[in-house]
Tab-separated table of C-alpha atoms in Angstrom:
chain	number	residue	atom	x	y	z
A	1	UNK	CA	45.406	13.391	-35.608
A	2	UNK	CA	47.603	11.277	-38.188
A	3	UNK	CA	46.757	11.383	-41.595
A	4	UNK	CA	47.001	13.950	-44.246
A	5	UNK	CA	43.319	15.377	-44.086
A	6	UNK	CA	42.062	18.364	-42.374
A	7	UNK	CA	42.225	18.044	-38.266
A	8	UNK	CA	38.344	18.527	-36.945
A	9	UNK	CA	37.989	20.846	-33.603
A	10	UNK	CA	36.634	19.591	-30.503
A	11	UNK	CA	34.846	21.669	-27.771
A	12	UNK	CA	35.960	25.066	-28.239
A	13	UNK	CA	39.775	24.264	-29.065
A	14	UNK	CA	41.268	27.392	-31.521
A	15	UNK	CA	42.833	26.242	-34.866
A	16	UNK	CA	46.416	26.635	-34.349
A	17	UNK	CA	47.723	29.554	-35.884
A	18	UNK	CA	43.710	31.048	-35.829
A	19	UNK	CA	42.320	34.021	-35.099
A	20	UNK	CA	41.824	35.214	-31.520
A	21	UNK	CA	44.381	35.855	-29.026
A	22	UNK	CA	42.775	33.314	-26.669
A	23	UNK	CA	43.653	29.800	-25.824
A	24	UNK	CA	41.217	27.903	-24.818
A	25	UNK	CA	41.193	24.058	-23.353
A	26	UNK	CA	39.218	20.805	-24.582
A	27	UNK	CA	36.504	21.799	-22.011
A	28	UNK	CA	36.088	25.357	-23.010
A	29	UNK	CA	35.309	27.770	-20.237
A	30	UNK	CA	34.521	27.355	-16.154
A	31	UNK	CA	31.313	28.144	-16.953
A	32	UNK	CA	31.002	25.388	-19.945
A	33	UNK	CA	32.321	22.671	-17.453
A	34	UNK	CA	29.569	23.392	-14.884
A	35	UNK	CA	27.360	22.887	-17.811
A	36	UNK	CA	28.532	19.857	-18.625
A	37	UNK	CA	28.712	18.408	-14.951
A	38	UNK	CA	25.111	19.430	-14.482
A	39	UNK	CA	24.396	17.630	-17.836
A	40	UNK	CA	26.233	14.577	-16.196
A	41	UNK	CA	24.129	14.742	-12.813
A	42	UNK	CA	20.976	14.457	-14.753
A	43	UNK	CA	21.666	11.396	-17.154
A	44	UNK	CA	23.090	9.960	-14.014
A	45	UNK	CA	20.013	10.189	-11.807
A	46	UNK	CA	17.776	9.735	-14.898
A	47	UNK	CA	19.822	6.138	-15.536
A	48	UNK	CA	20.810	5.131	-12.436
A	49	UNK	CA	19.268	6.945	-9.711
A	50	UNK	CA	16.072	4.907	-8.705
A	51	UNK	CA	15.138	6.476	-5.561
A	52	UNK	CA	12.027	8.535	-6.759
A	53	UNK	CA	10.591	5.785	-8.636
A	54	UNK	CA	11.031	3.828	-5.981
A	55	UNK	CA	9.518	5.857	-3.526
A	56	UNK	CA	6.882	6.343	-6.558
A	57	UNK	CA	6.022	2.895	-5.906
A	58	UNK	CA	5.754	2.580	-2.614
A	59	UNK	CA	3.705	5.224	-2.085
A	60	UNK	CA	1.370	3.624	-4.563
A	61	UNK	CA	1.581	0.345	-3.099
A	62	UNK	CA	1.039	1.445	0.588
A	63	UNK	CA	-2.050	3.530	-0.749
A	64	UNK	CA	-3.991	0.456	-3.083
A	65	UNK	CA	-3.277	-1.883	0.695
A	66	UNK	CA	-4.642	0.585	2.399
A	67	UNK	CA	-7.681	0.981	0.707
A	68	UNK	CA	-8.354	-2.733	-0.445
A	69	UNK	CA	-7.682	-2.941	3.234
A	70	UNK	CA	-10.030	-0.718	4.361
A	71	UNK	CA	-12.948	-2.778	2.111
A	72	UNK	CA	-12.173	-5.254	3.317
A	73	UNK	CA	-12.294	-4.440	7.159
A	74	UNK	CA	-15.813	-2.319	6.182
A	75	UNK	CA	-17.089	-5.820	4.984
A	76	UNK	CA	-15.853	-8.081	7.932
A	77	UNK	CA	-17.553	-5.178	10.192
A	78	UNK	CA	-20.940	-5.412	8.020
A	79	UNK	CA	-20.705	-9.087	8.031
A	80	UNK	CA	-20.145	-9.147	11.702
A	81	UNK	CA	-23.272	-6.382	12.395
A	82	UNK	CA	-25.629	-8.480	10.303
A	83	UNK	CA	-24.327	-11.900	12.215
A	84	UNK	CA	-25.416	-9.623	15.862
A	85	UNK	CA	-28.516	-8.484	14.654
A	86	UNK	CA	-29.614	-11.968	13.479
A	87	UNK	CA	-28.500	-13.454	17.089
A	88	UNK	CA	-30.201	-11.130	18.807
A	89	UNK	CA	-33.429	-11.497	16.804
A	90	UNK	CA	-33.713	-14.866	15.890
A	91	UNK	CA	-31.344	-17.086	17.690
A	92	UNK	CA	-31.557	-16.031	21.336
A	93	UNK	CA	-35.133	-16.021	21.461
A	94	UNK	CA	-35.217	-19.500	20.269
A	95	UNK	CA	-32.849	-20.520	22.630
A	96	UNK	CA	-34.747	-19.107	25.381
A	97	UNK	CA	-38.028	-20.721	24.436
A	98	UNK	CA	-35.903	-23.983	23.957
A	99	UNK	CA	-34.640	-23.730	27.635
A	100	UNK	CA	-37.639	-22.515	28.833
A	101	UNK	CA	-39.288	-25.889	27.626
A	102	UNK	CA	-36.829	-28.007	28.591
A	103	UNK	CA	-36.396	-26.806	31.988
A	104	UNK	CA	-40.489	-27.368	32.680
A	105	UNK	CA	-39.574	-30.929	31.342
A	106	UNK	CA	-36.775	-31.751	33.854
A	107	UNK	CA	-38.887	-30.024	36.722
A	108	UNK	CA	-41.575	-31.965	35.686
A	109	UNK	CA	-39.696	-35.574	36.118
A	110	UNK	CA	-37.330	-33.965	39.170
A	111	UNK	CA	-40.911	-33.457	40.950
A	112	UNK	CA	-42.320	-36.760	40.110
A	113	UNK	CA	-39.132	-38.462	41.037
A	114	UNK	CA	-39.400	-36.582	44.497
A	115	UNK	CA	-43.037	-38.098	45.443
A	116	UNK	CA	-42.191	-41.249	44.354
């Protein structure tokens, strides 16, 4: 470093002229630099790795559809069984008697057309 002040250390680099008869580099051991790489993989998927959020999502997504869906279907079915049961009983017998009527009404003029 220039200037005339005391030089700081970085990492485990040995004052020169200190103590200890070993040399060490700006990383510091093997076993320091696989520390610091598996420090970098994590900030790097914590920052910019967005797959399990992503897939977070989805899964949340795809499960709130399916069960809105679901309601949904489970009332169209309901609507549909109350719409059969109120055919059944109320309109179909109505037609009938309607037909029925009707029918005695054109075989009634279709006989009287035939004598005459």
């Amino acid at each position: 470093m220039s200037g005339g002040g005391t030089e700081t250390l970085v990492g485990c680099e040995v004052a020169p002229g200190g103590g200890g008869g070993k040399k060490r580099d700006s990383l510091g051991t093997a076993g320091s630099a696989h520390l610091i790489i598996k420090d970098l993989r994590e900030i790097h998927s914590r920052l910019l790795d967005h797959r399990p959020v992503i897939q977070g999502e989805t899964r949340y997504f795809v499960k709130e559809f399916e069960e809105k869906r679901g309601l949904r279907e489970m009332r169209v079915l309901e609507n549909l069984k109350n719409m059969i049961h109120e055919t059944n009983e109320h309109t179909l017998p109505k037609c009938r008697e309607t037909m029925q009527d009707n029918l005695k009404e054109v075989l009634q003029r279709f006989e009287e057309l035939k004598c005459s």
